[in-house]
mmCIF file of C-alpha atoms in Angstrom:
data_model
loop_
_atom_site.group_PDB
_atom_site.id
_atom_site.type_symbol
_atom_site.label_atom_id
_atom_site.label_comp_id
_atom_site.label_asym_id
_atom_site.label_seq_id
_atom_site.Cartn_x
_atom_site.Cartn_y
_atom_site.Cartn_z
ATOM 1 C CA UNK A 1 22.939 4.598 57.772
ATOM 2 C CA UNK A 2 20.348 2.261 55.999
ATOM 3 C CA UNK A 3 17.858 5.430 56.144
ATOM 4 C CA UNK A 4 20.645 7.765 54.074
ATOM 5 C CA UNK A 5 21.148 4.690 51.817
ATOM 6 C CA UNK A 6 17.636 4.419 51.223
ATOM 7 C CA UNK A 7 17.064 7.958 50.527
ATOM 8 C CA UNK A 8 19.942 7.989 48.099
ATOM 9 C CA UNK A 9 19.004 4.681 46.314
ATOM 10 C CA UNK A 10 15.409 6.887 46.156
ATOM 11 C CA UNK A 11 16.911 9.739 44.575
ATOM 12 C CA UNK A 12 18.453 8.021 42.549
ATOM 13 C CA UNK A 13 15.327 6.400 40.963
ATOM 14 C CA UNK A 14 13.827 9.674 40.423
ATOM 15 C CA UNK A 15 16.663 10.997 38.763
ATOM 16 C CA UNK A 16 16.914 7.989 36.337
ATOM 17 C CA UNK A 17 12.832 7.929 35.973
ATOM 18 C CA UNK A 18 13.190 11.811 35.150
ATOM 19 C CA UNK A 19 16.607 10.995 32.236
ATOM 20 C CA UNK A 20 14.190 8.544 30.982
ATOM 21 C CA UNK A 21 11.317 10.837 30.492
ATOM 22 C CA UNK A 22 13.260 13.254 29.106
ATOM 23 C CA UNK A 23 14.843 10.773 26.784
ATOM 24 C CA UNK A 24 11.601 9.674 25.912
ATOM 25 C CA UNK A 25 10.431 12.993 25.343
ATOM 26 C CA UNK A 26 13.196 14.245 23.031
ATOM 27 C CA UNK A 27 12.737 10.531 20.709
ATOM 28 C CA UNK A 28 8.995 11.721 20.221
ATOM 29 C CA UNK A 29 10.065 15.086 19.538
ATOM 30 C CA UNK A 30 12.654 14.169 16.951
ATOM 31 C CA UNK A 31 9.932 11.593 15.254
ATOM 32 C CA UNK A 32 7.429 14.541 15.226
ATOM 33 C CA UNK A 33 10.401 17.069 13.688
ATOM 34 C CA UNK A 34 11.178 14.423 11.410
ATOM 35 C CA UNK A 35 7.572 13.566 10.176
ATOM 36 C CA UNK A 36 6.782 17.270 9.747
ATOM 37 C CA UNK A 37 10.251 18.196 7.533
ATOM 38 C CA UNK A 38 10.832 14.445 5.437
ATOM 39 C CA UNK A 39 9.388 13.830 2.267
ATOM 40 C CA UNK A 40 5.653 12.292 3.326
ATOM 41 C CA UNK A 41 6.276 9.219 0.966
ATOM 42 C CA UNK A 42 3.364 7.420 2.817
ATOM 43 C CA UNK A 43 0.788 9.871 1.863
ATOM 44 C CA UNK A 44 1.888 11.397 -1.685
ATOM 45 C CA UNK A 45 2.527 7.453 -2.555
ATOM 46 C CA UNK A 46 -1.335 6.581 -1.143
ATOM 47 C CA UNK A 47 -2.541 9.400 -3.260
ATOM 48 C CA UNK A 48 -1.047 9.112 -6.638
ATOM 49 C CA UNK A 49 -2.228 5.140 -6.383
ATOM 50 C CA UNK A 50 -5.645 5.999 -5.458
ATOM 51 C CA UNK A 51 -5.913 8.570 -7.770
ATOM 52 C CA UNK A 52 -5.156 6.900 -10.990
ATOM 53 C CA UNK A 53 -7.227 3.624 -9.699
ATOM 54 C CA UNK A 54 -10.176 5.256 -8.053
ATOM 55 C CA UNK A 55 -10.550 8.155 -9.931
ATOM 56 C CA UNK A 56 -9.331 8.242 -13.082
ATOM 57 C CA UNK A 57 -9.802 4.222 -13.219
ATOM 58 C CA UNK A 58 -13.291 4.624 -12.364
ATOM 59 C CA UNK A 59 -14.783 5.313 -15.561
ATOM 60 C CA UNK A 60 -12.933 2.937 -17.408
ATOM 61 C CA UNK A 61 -14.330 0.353 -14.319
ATOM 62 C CA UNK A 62 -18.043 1.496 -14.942
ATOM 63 C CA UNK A 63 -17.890 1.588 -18.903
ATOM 64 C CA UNK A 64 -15.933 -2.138 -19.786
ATOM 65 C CA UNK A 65 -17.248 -4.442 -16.765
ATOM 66 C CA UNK A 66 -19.936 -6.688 -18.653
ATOM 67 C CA UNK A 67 -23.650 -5.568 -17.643
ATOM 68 C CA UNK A 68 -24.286 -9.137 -16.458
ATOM 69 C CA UNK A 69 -21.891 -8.130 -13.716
ATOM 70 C CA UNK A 70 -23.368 -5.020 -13.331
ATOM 71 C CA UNK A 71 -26.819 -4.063 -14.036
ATOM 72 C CA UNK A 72 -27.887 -1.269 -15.216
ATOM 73 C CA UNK A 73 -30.186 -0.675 -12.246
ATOM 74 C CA UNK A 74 -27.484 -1.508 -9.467
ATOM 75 C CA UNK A 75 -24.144 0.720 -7.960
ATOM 76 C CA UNK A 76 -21.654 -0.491 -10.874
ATOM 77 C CA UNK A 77 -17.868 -1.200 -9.893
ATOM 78 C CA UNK A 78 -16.987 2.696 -10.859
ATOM 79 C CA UNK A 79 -19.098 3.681 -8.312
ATOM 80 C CA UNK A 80 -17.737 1.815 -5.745
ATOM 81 C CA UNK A 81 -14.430 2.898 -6.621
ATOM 82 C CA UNK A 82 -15.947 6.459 -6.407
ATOM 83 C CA UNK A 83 -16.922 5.732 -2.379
ATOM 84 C CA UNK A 84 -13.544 4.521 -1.953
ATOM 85 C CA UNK A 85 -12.084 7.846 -2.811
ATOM 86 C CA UNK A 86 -14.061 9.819 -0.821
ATOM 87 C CA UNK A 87 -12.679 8.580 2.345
ATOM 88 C CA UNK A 88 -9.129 8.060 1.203
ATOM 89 C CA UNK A 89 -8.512 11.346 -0.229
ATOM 90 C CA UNK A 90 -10.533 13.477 2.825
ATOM 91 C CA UNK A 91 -8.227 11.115 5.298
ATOM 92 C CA UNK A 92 -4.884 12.001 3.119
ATOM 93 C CA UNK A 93 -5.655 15.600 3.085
ATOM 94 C CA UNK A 94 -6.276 15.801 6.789
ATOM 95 C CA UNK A 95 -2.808 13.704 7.316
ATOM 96 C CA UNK A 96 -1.323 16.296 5.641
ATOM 97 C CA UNK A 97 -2.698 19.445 7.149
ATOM 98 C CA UNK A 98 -1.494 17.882 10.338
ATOM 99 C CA UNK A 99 2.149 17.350 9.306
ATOM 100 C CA UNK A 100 2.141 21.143 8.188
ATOM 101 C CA UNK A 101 4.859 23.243 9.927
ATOM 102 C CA UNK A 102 2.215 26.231 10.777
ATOM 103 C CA UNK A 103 -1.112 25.571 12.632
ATOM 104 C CA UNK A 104 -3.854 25.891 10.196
ATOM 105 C CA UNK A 105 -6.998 26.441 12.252
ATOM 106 C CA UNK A 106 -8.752 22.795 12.583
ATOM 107 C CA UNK A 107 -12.377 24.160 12.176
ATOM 108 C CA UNK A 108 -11.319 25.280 8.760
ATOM 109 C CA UNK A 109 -9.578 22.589 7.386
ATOM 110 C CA UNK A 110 -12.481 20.815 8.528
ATOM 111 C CA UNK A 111 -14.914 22.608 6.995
ATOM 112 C CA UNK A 112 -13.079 22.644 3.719
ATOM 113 C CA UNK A 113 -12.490 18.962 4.040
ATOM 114 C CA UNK A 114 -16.442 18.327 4.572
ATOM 115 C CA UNK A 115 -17.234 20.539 1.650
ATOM 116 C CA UNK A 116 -14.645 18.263 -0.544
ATOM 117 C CA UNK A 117 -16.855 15.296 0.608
ATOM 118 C CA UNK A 118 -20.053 16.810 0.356
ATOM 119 C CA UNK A 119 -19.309 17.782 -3.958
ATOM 120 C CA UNK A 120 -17.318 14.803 -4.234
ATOM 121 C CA UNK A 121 -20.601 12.800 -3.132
ATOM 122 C CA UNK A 122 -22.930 14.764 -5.182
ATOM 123 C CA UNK A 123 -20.727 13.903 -8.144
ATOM 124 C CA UNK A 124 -20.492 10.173 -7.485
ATOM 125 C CA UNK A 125 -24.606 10.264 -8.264
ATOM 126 C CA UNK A 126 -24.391 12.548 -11.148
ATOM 127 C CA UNK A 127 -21.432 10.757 -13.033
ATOM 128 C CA UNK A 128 -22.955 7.409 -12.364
ATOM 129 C CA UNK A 129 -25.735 7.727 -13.781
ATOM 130 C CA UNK A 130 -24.197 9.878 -17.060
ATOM 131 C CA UNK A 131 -21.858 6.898 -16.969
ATOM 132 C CA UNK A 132 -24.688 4.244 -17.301
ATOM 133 C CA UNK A 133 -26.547 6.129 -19.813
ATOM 134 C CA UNK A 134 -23.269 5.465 -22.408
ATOM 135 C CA UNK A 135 -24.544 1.799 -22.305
ATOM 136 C CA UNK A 136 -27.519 3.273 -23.739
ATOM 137 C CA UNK A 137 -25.671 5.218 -26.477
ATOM 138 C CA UNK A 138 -25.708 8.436 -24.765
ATOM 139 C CA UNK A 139 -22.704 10.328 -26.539
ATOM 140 C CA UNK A 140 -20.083 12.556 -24.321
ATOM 141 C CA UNK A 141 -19.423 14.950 -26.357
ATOM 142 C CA UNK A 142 -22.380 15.769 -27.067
ATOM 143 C CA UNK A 143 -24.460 18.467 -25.216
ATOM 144 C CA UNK A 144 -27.387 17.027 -22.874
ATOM 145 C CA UNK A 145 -30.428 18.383 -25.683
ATOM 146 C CA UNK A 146 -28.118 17.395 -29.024
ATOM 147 C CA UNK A 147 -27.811 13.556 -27.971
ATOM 148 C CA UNK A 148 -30.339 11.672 -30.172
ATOM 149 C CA UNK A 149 -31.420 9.558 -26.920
ATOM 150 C CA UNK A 150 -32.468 11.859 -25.494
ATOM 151 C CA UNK A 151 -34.928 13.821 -28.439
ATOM 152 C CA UNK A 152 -36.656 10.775 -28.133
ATOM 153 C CA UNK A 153 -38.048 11.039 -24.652
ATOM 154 C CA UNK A 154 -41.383 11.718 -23.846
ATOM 155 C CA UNK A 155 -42.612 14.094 -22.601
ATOM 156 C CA UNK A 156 -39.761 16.340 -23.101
ATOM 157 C CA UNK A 157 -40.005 17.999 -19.863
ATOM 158 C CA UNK A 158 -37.711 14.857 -18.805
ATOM 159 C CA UNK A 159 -34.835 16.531 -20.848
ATOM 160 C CA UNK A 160 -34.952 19.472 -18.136
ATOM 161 C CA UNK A 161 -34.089 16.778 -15.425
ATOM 162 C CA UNK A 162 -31.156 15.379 -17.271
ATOM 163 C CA UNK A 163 -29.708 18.481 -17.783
ATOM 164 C CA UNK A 164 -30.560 19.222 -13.960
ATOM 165 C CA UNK A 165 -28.347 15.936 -13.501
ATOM 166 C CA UNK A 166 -25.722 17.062 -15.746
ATOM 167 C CA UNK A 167 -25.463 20.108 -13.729
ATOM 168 C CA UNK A 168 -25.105 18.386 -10.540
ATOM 169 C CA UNK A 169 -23.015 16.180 -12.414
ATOM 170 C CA UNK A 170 -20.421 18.536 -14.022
ATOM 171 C CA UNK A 171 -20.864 21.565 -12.281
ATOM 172 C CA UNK A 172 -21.961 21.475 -9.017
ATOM 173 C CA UNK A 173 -20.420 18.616 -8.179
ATOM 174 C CA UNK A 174 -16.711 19.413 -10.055
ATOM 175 C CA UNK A 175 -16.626 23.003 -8.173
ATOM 176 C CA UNK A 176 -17.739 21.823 -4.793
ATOM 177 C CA UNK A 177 -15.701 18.901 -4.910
ATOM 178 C CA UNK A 178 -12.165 20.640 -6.645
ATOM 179 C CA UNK A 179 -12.517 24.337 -4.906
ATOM 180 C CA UNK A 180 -12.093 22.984 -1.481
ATOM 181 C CA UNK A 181 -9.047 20.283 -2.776
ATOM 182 C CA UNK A 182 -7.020 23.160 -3.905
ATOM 183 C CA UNK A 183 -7.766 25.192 -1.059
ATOM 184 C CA UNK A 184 -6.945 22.270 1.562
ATOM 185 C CA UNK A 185 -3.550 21.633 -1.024
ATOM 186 C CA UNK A 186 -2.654 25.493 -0.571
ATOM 187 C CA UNK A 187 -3.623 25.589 2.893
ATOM 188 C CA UNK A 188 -1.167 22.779 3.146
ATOM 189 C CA UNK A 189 1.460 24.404 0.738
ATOM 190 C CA UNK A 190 1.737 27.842 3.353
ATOM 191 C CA UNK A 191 2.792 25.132 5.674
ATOM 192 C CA UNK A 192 5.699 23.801 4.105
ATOM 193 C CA UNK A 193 7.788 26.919 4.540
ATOM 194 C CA UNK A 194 10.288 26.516 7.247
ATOM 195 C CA UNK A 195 12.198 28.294 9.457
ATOM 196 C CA UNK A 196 15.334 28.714 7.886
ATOM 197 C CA UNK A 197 17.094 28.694 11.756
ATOM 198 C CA UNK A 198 16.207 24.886 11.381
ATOM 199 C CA UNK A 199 18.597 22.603 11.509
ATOM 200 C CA UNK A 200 17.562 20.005 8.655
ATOM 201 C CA UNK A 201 17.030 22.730 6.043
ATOM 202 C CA UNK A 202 19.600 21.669 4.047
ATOM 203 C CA UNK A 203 18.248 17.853 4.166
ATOM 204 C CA UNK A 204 14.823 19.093 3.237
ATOM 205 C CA UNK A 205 15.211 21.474 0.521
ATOM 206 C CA UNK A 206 16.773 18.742 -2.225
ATOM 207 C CA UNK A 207 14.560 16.290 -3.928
ATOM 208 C CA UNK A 208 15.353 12.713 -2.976
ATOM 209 C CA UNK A 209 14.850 9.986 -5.620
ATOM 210 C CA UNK A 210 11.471 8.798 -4.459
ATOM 211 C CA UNK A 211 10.068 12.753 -4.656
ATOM 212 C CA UNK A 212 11.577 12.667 -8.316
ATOM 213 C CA UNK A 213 9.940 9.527 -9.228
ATOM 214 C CA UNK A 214 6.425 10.366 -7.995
ATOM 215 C CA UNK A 215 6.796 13.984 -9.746
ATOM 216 C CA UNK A 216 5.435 12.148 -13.543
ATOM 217 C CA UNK A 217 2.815 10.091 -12.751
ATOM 218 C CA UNK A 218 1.612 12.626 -10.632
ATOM 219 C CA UNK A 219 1.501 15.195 -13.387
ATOM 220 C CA UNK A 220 -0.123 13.390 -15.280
ATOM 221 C CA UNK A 221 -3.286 12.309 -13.084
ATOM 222 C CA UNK A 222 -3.808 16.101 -12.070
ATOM 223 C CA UNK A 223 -3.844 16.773 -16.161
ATOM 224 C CA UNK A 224 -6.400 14.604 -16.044
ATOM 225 C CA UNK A 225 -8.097 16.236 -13.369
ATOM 226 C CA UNK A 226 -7.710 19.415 -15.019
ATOM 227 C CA UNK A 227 -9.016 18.822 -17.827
ATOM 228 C CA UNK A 228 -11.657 16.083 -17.379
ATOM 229 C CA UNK A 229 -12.504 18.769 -14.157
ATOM 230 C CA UNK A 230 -12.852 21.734 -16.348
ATOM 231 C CA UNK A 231 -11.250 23.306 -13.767
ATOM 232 C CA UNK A 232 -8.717 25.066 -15.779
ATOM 233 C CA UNK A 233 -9.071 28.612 -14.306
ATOM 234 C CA UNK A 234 -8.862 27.217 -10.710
ATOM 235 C CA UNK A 235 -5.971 25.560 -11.316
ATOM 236 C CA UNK A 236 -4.263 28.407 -12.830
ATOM 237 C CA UNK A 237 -5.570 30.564 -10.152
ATOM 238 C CA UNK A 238 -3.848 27.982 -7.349
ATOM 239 C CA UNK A 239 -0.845 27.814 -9.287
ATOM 240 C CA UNK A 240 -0.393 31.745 -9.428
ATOM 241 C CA UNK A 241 -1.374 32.088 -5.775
ATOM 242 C CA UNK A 242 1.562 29.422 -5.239
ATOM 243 C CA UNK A 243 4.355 31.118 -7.039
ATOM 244 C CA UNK A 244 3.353 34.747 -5.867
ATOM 245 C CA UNK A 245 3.451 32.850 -2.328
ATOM 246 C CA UNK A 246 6.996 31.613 -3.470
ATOM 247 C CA UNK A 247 8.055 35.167 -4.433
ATOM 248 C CA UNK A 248 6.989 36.478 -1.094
ATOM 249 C CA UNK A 249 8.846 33.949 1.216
ATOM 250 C CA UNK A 250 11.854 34.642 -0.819
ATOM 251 C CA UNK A 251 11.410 38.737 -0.802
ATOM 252 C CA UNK A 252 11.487 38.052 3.178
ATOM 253 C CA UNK A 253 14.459 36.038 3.452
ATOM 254 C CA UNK A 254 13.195 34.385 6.728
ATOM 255 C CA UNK A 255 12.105 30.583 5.513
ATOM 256 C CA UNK A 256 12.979 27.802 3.060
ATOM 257 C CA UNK A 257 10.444 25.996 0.781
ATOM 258 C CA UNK A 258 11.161 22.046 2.159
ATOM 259 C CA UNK A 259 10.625 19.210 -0.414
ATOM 260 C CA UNK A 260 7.370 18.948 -0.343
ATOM 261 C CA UNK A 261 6.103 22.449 -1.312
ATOM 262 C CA UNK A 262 9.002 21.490 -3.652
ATOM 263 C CA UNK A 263 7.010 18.501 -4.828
ATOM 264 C CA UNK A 264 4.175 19.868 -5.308
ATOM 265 C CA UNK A 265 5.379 22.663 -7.389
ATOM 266 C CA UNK A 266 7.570 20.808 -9.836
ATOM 267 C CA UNK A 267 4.250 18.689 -10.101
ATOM 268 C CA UNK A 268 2.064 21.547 -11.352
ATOM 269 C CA UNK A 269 4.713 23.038 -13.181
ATOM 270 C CA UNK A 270 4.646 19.305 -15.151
ATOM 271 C CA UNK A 271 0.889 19.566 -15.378
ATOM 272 C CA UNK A 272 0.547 23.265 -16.438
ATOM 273 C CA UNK A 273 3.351 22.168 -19.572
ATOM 274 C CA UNK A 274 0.536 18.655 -20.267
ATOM 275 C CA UNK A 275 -2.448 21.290 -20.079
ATOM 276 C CA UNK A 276 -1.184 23.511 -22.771
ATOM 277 C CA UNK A 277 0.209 20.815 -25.230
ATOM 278 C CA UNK A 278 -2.847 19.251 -24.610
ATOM 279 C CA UNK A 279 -4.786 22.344 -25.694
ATOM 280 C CA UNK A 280 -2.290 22.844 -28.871
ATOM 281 C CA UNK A 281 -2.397 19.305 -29.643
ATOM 282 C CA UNK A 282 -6.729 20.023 -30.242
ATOM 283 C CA UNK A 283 -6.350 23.333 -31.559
ATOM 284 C CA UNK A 284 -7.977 22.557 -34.253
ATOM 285 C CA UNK A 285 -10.390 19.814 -33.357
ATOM 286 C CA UNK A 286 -14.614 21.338 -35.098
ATOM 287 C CA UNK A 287 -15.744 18.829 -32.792
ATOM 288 C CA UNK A 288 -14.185 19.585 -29.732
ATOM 289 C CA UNK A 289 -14.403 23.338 -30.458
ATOM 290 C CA UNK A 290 -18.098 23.412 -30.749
ATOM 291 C CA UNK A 291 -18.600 21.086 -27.918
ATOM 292 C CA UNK A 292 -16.358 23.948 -25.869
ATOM 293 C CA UNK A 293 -16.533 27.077 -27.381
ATOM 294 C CA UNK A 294 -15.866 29.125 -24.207
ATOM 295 C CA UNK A 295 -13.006 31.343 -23.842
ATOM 296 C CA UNK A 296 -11.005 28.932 -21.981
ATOM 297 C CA UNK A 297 -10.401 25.913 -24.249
ATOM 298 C CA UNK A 298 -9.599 22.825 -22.380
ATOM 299 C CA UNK A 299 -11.573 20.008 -23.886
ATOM 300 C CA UNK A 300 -12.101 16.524 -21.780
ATOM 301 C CA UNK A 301 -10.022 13.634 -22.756
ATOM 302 C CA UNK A 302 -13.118 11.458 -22.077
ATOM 303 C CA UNK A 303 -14.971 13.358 -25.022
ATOM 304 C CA UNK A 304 -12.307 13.209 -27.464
ATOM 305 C CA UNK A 305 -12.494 9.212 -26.940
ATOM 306 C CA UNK A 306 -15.847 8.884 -27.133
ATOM 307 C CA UNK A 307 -16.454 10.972 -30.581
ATOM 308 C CA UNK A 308 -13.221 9.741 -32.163
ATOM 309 C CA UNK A 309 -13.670 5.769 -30.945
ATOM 310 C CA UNK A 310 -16.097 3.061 -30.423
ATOM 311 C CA UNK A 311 -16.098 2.543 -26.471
ATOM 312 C CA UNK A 312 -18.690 -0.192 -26.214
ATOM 313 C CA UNK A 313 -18.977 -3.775 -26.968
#
């Protein structure tokens, strides 16, 4: 009798240990679901803060800090705010990838995450120094050759290497550091279609109030980005790969667009209304037309300060 007991008592233990697992299992599930469909407040939230104090606070950093507190000759306080934001923003785009409802093959999100490092470091050098040179009274909206600093060097071979920096600077740099973004944004924007056989589609496809609230201020650092960027075309050409996307998920019928491809598209929609007023606002601008005077017309809000107002002390 003791040896049945003891078997049963046994059994027993399993079959609790085995509820437990399972119950385990499921809660992890569930977390998992629910981290994959909510609204990823942690990382759009990390972003938009970074963004506007790293990056678009960075110039502001390098240009009004006092020399004495940053020589000419050492990393200023914008460029530290540069390093900053090329860890955060790799790490937040990887975060994302990961909550994504489709796999995205990891050696290319990788790849286009290293690239986004790899131009966004390049850059940090370039604008630095372009930065420092202001202190100097190098003049942004002015071309490299046309800024009277600089037709004062000897010998004037040394103008070729500035405008070698430039290049690094505000080409090189801008494409090898934005291409990759978008991409790793759209990679992550295919992901947030959802099955439409999933329970919390209705939950997911509504913006909630922090979603809404974000939606602004995020706007308005990616028309900065835009347009400091000179990324214009790329941006158009994400945003028209994103609603053709749009119209081909609906066309099928078989998934939802959850609130955060929502996000991201009332976002760009905000940014792509900024960009053009922006544009009509400086139609007219001889300044900023002859400093840009290619076909697309998008000039940098950084140049319009500097040739309208006195930046330095």
């Amino acid at each position: 009798m003791a040896s049945v007991r003891s078997r049963k008592q046994g059994l027993g233990n399993r079959v609790s240990f085995v509820k437990n697992e399972n119950t385990l299992s499921h809660e992890k599930t569930v977390k998992v679901h629910s981290g994959k469909n909510g609204f990823h407040t942690d990382i759009w939230l990390i972003l938009m803060i970074e963004n506007w104090i790293l990056d678009f606070g960075r110039p502001i950093a390098m240009t009004w800090v006092p020399l004495e507190l940053s020589p000419l000759n050492q990393p200023s306080i914008g460029d530290i705010f540069h390093m900053a934001y090329n860890v955060i923003t790799p790490y937040c785009l990887l975060k994302l990838l990961e909550r994504s409802h489709r796999k995205i093959p990891t050696s290319f999100s990788y790849l286009t995450v290293i690239v986004f490092v790899m131009g966004a470091s390049i850059h940090l050098v370039g604008d630095s120094i372009n930065h420092r040179l202001i202190h100097s009274g190098y003049q942004l909206h002015l071309s490299v050759r046309d800024n009277p600093i600089m037709q004062k060097l000897e010998p004037k071979s040394l103008i070729d290497s500035f405008e070698l920096l430039y290049m690094y600077d505000e080409e090189i740099g801008h494409w090898m550091w934005y291409v990759p973004f978008f991409v790793a944004l759209y990679l992550y924007f295919i992901g947030c279609f959802a099955k439409k056989t999933m329970k919390c589609e209705a939950r997911n496809t509504g913006m909630n109030i922090t979603a809404c609230l974000l939606v602004l201020p995020s706007a308005l650092y990616y028309w900065y980005l835009v347009t400091e960027g000179q990324i214009f075309p790329l941006f158009l050409i994400y945003y028209g790969l994103s609603i053709a996307l749009i119209l081909y998920e609906k066309a099928r019928g078989e998934c939802f667009l959850d609130v955060n491809g929502r996000f991201l598209m009332y976002t760009f929609t905000v940014t792509l209304l900024l960009v053009a007023l922006w544009i009509g606002w400086l139609w007219s601008d001889r300044v900023m037309r002859q400093k840009y005077p290619g076909f697309f017309y998008v000039p940098e809000p950084w140049a319009y300060y500097t040739a309208n107002f006195k930046i330095l002390h």
